[in-house]
PDB file of C-alpha atoms and ligand atoms in Angstrom:
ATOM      1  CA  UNK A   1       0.000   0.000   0.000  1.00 71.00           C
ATOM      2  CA  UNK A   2       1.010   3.544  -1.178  1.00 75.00           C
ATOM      3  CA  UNK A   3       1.839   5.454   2.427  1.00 80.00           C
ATOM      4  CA  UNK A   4      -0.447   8.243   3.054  1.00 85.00           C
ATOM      5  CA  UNK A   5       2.240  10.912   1.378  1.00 88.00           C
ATOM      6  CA  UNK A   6       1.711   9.437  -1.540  1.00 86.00           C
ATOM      7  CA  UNK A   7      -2.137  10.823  -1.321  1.00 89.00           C
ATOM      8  CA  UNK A   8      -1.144  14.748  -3.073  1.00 94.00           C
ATOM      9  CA  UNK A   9      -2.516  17.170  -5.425  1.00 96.00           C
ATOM     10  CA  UNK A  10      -1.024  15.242  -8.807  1.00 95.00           C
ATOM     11  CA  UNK A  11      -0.050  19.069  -9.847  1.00 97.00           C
ATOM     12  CA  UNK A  12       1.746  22.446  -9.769  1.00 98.00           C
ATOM     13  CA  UNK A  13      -0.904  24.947  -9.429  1.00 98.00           C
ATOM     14  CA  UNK A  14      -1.007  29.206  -9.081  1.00 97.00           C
ATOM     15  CA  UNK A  15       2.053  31.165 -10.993  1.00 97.00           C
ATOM     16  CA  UNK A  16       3.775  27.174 -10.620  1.00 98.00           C
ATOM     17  CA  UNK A  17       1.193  25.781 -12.936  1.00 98.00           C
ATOM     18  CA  UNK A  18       2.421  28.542 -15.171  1.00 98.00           C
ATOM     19  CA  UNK A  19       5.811  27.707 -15.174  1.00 98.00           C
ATOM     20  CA  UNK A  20       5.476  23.860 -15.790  1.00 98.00           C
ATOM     21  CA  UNK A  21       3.502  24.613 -18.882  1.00 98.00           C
ATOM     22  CA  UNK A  22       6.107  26.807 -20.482  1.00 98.00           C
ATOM     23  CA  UNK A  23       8.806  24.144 -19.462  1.00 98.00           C
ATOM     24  CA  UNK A  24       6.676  21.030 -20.757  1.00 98.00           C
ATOM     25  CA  UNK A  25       8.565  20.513 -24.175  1.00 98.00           C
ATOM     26  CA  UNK A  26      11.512  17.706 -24.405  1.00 97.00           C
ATOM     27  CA  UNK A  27      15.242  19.368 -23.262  1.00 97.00           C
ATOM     28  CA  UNK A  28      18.334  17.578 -23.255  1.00 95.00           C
ATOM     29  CA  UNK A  29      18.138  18.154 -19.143  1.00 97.00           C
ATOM     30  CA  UNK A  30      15.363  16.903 -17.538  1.00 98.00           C
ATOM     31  CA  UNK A  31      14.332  17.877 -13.966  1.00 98.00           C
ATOM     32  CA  UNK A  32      12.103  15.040 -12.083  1.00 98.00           C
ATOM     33  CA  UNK A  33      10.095  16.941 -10.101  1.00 98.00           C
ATOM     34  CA  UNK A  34       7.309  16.974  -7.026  1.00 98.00           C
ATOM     35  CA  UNK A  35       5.988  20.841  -7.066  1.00 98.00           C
ATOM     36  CA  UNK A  36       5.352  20.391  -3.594  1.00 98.00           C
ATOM     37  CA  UNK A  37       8.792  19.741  -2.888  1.00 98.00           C
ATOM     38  CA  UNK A  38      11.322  22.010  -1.124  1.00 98.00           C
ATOM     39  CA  UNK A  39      14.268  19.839  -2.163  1.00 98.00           C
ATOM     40  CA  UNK A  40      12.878  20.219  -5.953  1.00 98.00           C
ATOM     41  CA  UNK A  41      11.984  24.182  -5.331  1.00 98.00           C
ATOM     42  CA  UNK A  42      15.766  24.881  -4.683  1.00 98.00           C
ATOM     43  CA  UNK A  43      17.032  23.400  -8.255  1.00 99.00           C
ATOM     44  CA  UNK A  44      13.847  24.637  -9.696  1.00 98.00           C
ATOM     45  CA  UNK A  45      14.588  28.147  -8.466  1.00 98.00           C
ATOM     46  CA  UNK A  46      18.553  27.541  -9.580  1.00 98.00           C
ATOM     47  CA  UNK A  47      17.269  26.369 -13.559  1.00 98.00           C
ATOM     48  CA  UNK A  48      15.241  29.608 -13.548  1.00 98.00           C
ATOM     49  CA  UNK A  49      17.841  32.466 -12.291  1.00 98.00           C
ATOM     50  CA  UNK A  50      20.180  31.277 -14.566  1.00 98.00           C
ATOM     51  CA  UNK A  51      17.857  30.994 -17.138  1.00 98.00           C
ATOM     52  CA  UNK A  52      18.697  27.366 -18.126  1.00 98.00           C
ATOM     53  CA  UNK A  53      16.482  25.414 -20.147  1.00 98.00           C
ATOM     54  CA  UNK A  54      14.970  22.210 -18.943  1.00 98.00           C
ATOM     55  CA  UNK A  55      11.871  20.306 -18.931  1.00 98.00           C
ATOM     56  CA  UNK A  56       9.730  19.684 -15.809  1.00 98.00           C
ATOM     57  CA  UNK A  57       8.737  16.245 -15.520  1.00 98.00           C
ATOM     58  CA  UNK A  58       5.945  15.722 -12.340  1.00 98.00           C
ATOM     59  CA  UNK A  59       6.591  12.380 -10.516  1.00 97.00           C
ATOM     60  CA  UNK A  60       5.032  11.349  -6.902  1.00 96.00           C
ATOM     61  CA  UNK A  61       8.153  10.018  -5.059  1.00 96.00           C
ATOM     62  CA  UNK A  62       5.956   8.291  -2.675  1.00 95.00           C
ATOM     63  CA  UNK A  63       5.277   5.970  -5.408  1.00 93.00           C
ATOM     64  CA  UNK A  64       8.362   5.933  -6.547  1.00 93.00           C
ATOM     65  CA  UNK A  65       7.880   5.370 -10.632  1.00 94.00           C
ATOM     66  CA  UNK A  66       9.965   2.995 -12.396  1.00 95.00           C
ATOM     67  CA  UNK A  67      11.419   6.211 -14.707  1.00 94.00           C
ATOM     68  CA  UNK A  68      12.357   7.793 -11.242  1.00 96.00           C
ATOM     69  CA  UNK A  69      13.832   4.575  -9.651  1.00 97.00           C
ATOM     70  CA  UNK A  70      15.799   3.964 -13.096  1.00 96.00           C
ATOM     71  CA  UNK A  71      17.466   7.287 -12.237  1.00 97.00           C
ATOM     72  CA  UNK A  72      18.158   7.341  -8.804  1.00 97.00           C
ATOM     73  CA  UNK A  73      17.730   4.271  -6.620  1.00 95.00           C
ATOM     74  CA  UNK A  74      16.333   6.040  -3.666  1.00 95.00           C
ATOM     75  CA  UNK A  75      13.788   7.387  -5.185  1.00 96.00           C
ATOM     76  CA  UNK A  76      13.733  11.121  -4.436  1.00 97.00           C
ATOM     77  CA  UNK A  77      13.198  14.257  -6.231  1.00 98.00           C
ATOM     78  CA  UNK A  78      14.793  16.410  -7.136  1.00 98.00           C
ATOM     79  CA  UNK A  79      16.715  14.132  -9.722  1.00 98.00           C
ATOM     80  CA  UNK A  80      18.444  15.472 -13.281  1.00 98.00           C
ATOM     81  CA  UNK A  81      18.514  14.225 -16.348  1.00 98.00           C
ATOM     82  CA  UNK A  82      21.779  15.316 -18.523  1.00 96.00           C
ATOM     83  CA  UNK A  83      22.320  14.145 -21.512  1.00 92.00           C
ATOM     84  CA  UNK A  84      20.853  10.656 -20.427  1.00 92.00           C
ATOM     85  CA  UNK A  85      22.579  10.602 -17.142  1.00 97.00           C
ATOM     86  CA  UNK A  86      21.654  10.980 -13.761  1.00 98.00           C
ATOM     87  CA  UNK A  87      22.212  13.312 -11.182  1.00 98.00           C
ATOM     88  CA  UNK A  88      20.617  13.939  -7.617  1.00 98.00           C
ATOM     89  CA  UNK A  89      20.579  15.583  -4.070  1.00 98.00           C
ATOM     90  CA  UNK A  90      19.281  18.932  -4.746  1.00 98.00           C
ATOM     91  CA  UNK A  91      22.308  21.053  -3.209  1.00 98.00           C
ATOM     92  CA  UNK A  92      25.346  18.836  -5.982  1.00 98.00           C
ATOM     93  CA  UNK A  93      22.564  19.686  -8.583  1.00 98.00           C
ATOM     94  CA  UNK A  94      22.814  23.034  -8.016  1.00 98.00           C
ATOM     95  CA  UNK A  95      26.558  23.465  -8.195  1.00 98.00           C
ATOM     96  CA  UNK A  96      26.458  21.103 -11.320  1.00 98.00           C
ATOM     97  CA  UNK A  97      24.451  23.554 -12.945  1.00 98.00           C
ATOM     98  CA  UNK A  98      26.764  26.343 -11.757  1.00 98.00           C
ATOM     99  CA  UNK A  99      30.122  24.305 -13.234  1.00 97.00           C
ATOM    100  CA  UNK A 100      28.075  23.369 -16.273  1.00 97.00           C
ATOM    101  CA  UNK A 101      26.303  26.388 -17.207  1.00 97.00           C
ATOM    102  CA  UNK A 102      28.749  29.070 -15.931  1.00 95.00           C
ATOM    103  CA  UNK A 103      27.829  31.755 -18.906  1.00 92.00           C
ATOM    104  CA  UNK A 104      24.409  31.760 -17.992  1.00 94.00           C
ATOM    105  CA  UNK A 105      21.861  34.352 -15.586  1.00 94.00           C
ATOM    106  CA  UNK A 106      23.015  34.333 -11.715  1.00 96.00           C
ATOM    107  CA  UNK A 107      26.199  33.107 -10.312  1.00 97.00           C
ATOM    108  CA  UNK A 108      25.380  30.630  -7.639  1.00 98.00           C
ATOM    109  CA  UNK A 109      29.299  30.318  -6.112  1.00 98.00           C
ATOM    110  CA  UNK A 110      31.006  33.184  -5.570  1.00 97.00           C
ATOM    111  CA  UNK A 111      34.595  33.429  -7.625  1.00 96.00           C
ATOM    112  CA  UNK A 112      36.263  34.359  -4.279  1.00 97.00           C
ATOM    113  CA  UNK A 113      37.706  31.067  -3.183  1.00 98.00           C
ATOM    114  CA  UNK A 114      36.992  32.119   0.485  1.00 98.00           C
ATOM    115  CA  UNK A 115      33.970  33.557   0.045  1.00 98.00           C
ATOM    116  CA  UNK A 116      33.333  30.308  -2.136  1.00 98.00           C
ATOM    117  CA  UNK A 117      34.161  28.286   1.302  1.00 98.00           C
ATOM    118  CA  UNK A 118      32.862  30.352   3.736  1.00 98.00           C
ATOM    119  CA  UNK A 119      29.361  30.216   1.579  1.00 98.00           C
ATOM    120  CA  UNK A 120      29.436  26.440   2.070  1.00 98.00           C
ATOM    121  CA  UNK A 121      29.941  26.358   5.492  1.00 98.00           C
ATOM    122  CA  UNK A 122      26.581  27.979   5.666  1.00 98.00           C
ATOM    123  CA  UNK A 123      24.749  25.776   2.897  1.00 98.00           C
ATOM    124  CA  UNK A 124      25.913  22.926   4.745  1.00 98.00           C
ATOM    125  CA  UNK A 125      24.398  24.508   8.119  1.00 98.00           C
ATOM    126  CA  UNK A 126      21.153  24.859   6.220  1.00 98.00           C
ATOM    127  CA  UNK A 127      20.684  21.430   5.532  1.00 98.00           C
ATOM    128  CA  UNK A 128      22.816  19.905   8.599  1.00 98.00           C
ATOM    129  CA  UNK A 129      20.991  22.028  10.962  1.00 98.00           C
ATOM    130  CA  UNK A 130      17.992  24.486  10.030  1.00 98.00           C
ATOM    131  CA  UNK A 131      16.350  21.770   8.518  1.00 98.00           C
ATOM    132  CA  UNK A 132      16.782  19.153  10.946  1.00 97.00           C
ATOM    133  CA  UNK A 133      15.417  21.582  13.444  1.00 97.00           C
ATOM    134  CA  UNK A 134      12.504  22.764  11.062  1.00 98.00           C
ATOM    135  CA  UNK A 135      11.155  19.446  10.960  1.00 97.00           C
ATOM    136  CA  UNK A 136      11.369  18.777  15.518  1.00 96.00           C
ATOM    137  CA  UNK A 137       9.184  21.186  16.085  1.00 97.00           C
ATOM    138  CA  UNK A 138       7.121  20.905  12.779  1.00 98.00           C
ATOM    139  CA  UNK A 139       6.392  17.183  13.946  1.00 97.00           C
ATOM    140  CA  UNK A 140       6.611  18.113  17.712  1.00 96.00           C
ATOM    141  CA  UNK A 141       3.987  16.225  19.870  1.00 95.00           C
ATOM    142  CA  UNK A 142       3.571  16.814  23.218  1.00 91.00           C
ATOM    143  CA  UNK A 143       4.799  14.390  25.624  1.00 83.00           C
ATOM    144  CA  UNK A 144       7.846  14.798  23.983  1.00 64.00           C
ATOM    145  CA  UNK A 145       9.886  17.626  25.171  1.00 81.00           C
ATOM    146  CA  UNK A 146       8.707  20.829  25.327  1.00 92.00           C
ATOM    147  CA  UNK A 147       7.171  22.865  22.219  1.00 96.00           C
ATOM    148  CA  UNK A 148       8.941  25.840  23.917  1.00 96.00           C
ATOM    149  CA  UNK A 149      12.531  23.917  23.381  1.00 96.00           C
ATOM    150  CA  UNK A 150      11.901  22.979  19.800  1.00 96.00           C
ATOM    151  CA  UNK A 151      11.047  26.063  19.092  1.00 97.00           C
ATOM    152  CA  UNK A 152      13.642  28.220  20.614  1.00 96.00           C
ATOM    153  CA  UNK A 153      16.323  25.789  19.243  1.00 97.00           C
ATOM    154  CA  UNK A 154      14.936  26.443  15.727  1.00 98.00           C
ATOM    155  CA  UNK A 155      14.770  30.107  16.378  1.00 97.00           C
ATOM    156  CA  UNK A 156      18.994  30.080  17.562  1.00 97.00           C
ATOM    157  CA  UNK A 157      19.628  28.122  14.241  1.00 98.00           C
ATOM    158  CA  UNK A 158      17.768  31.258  12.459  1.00 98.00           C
ATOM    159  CA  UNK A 159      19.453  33.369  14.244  1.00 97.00           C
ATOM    160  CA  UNK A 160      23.130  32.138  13.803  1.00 97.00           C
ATOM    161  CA  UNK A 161      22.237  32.069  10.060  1.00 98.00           C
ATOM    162  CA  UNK A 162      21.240  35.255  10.433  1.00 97.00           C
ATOM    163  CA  UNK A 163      24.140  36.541  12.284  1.00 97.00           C
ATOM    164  CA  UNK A 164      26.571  34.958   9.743  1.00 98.00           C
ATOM    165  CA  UNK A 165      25.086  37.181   6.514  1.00 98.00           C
ATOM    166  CA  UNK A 166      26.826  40.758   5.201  1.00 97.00           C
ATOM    167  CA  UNK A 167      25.540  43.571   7.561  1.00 96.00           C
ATOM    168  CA  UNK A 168      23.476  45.496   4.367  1.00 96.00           C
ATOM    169  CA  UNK A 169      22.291  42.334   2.402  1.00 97.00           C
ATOM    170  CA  UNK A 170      19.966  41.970   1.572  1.00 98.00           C
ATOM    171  CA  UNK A 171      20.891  38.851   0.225  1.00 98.00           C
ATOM    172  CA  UNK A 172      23.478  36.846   2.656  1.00 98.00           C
ATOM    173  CA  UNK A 173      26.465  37.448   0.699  1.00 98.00           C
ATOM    174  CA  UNK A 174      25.708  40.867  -0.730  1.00 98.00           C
ATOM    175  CA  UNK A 175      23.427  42.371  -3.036  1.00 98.00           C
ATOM    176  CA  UNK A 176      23.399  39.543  -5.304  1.00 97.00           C
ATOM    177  CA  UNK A 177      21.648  35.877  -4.383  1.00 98.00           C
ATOM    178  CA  UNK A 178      23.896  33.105  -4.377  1.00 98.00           C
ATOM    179  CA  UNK A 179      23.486  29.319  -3.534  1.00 98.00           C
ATOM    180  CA  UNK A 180      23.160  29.839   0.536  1.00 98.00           C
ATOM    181  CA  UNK A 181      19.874  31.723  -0.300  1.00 98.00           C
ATOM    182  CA  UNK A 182      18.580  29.365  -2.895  1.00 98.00           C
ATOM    183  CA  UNK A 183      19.157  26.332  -0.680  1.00 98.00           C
ATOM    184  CA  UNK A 184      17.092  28.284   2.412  1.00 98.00           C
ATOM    185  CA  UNK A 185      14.361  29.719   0.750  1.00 98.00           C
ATOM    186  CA  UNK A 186      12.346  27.140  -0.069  1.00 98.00           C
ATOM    187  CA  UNK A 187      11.717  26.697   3.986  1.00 98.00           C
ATOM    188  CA  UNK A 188      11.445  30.181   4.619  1.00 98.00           C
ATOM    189  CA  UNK A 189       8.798  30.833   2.406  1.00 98.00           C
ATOM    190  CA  UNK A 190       6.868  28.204   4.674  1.00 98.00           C
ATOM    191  CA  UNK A 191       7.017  29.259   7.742  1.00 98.00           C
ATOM    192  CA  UNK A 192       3.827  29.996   8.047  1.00 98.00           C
ATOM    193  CA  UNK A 193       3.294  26.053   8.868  1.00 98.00           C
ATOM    194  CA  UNK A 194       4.140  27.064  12.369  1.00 98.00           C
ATOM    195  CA  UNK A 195       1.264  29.472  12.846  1.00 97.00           C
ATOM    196  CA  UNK A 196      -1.009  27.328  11.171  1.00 97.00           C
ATOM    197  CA  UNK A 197       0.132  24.602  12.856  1.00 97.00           C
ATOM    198  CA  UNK A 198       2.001  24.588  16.174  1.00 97.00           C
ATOM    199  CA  UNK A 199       1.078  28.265  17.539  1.00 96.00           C
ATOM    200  CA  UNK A 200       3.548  30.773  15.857  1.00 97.00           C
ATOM    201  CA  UNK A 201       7.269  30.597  14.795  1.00 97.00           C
ATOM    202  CA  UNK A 202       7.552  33.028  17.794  1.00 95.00           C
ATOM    203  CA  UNK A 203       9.995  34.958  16.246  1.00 94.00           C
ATOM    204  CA  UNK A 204      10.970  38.189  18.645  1.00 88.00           C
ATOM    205  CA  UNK A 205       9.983  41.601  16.798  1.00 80.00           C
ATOM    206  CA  UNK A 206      13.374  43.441  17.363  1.00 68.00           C
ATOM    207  CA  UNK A 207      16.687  41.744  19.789  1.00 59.00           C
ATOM    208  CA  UNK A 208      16.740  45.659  21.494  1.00 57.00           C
ATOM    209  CA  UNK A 209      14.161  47.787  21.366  1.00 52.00           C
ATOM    210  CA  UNK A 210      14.361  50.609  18.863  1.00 52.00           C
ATOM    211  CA  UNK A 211      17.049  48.391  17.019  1.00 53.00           C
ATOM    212  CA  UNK A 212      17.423  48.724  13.513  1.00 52.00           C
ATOM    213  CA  UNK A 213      20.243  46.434  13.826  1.00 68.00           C
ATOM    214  CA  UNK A 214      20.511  42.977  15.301  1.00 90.00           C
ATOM    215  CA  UNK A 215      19.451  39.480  14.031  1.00 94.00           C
ATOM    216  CA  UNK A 216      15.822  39.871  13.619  1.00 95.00           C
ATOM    217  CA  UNK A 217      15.688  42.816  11.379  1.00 95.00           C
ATOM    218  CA  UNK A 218      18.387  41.190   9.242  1.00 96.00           C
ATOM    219  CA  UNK A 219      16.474  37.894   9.143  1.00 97.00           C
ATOM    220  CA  UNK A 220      13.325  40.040   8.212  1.00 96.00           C
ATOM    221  CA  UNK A 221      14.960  42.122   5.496  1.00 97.00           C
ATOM    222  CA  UNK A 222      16.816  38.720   3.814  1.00 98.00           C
ATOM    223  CA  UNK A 223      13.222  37.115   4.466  1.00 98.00           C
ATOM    224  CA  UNK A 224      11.741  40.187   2.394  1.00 98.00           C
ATOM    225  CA  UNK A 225      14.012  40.178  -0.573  1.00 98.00           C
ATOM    226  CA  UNK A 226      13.468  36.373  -0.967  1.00 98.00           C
ATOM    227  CA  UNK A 227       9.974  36.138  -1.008  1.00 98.00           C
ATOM    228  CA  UNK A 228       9.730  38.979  -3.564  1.00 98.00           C
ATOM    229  CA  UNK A 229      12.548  37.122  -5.862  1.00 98.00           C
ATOM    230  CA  UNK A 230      10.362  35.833  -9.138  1.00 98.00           C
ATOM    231  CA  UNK A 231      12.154  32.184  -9.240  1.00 98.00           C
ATOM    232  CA  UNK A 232      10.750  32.063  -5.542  1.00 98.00           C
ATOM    233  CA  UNK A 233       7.090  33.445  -6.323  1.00 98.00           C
ATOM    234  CA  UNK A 234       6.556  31.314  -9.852  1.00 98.00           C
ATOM    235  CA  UNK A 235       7.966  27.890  -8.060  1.00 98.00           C
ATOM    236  CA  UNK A 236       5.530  28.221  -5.615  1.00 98.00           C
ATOM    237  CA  UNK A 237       1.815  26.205  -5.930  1.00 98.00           C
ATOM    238  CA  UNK A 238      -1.327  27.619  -3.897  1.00 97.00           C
ATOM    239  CA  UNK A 239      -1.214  27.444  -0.253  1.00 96.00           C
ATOM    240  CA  UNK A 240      -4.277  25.253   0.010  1.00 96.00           C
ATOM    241  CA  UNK A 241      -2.820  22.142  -1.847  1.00 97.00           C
ATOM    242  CA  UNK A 242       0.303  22.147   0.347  1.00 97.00           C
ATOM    243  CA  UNK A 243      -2.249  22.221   3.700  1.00 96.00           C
ATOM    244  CA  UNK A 244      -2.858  18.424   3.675  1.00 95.00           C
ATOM    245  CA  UNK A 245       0.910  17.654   3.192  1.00 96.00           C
ATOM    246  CA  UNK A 246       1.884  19.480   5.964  1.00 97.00           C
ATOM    247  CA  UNK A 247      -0.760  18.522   8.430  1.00 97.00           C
ATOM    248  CA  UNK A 248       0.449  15.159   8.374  1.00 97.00           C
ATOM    249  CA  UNK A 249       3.688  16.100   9.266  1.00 97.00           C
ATOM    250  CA  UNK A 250       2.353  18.567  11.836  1.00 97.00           C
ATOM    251  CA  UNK A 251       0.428  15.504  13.273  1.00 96.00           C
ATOM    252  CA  UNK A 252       3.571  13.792  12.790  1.00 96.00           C
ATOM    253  CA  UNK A 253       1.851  10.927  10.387  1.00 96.00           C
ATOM    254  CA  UNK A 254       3.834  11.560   7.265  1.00 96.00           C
ATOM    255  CA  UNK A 255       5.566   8.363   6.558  1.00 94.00           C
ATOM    256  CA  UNK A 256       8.153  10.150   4.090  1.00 95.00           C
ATOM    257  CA  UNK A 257      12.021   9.677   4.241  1.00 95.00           C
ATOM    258  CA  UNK A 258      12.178  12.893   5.719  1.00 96.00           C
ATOM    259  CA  UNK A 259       9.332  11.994   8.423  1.00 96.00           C
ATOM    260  CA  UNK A 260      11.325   9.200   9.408  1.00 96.00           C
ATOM    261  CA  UNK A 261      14.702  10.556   9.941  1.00 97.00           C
ATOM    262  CA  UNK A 262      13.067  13.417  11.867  1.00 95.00           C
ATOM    263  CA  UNK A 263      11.351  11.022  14.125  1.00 94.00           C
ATOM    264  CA  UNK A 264      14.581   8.692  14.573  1.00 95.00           C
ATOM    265  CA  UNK A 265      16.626  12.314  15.371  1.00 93.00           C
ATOM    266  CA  UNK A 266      18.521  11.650  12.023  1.00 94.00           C
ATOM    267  CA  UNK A 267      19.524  14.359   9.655  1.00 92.00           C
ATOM    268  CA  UNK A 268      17.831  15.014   6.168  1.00 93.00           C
ATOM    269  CA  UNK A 269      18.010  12.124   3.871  1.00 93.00           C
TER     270      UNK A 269
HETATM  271  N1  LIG B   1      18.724  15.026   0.199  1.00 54.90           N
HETATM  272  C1  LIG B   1      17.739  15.074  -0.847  1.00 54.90           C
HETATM  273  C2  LIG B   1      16.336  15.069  -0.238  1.00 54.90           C
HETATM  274  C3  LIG B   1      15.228  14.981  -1.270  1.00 54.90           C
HETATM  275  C4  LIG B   1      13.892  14.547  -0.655  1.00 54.90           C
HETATM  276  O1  LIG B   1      13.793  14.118   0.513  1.00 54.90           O
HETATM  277  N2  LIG B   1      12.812  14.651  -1.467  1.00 54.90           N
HETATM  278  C5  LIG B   1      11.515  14.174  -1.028  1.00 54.90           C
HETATM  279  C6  LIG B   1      10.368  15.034  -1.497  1.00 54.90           C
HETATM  280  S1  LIG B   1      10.380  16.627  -0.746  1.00 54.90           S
HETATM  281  C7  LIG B   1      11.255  12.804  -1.618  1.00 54.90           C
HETATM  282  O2  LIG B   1      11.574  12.553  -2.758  1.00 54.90           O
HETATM  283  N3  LIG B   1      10.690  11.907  -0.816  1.00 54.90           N
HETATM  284  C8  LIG B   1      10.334  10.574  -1.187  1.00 54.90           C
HETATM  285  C9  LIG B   1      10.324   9.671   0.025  1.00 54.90           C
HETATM  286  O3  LIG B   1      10.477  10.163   1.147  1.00 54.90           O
HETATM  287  O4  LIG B   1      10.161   8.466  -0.164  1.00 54.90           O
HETATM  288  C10 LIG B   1      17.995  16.311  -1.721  1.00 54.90           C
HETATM  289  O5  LIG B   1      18.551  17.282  -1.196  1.00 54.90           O
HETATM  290  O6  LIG B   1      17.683  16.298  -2.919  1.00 54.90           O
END
């Protein structure tokens, strides 16, 4: 039997709907997609800054297709298709398509060797540790721990990230996006799961009063410039159709990969 994740809206929908049917004609890369997919949203939102072009194949990787499996034997999207060969985990996609398309739209890596490093260090906290920490207290039952902790942990990893970006931004590095953004936007444009579901993010208004400065207002003004970025907006479906996904993970029923490594205190798979 299918698990319950498996049980989606078969389609992008909104100003994503939009964007599938203008990317529905053969390409010699292929991206295997789920549009409900924050993994999938960060190459999605790589192919269109740089203005690649690709065709966006929908798959459910809850029932993991034969054409998916055939590409990557765990069975996840995002996965690529280049030149008939395979390529996954959504954060090596996106420097592949920074290495093999370096003439085109944004730069994901900054040429700075340092700055190339020190960008890293800060994808790699996205995934090794926002993430992780996303997903305790989306899933976070009581009996548990404490909602309180989950959340406040979450909150420091925010904050750290926060902390670590250029004073003026808006973007993390600069004025210019780059890969650290791309890889963290896809969960910050749903926070809003944790109003809807587990009583508000909680996020302090300002860390002094009367601040402009600090971590908050940073976080908010990084926060602003990514949600009004168009490869964020037009890879995004309606809110209503990712409702029932989340809920199960907010009732922490969602039998995904993801689901499960939360629940076993693993990292993301
Ligand atoms: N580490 C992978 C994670 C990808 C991932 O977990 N994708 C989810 C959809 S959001 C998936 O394919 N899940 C299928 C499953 O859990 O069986 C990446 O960065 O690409």
């Amino acid at each position: 039997m299918p698990p319950p994740d498996a049980d989606l809206h078969p389609e992008a929908t909104g100003l994503a709907r939009k964007l599938v049917n203008e990317h529905s004609e053969p390409q010699p890369l292929k991206l295997y997609a789920g549009w409900f997919c924050p993994f999938v949203q960060r190459v999605w939102a790589a192919l269109e800054e740089k203005g690649i072009p690709y065709q966006y194949i929908e798959v459910n990787p809850y029932h993991k297709p034969r054409s998916l499996l055939d590409l990557n034997p765990r069975g996840l999207v995002p996965t690529l298709q280049y030149d008939n060969k395979p390529l996954y985990e959504s954060t090596v996609v996106c420097e592949f398509l920074e290495d093999a398309y370096p003439n085109h739209g944004l730069r994901l890596l900054p040429e700075d060797p340092y700055v190339r490093a020190r960008m890293r260090i800060w994808t790699d906290f996205v995934t090794t540790r926002i993430l992780p920490s996303f997903h305790r207290f989306l899933q976070f039952q009581p009996g548990n721990s404490s909602i309180d902790t989950v959340r406040s942990e979450f909150l420091d990893t925010l904050k750290q990230f926060a902390d670590a970006m250029d004073e003026q931004g808006p973007y993390f590095l600069g004025t210019e996006p780059s890969l650290v953004d791309i890889v963290l936007a896809p969960w910050a444009v749903r926070l809003w799961v944790f109003d809807h579901y587990k009583g508000g993010l909680g996020m302090p208004e300002e860390d002094r009063a009367g601040s402009a400065k600090g971590s908050w207002p940073r976080w908010r003004k990084w926060l602003a410039a990514i949600e009004s970025r168009r490869s964020i907006k037009e890879t995004t479906s309606e809110m209503e159709h990712y409702l029932p996904i989340y809920q199960r993970y907010a009732d922490d029923t969602a039998q995904s990969e993801l689901a499960k490594a939360t629940r076993a205190g693993k990292g993301v798979p």
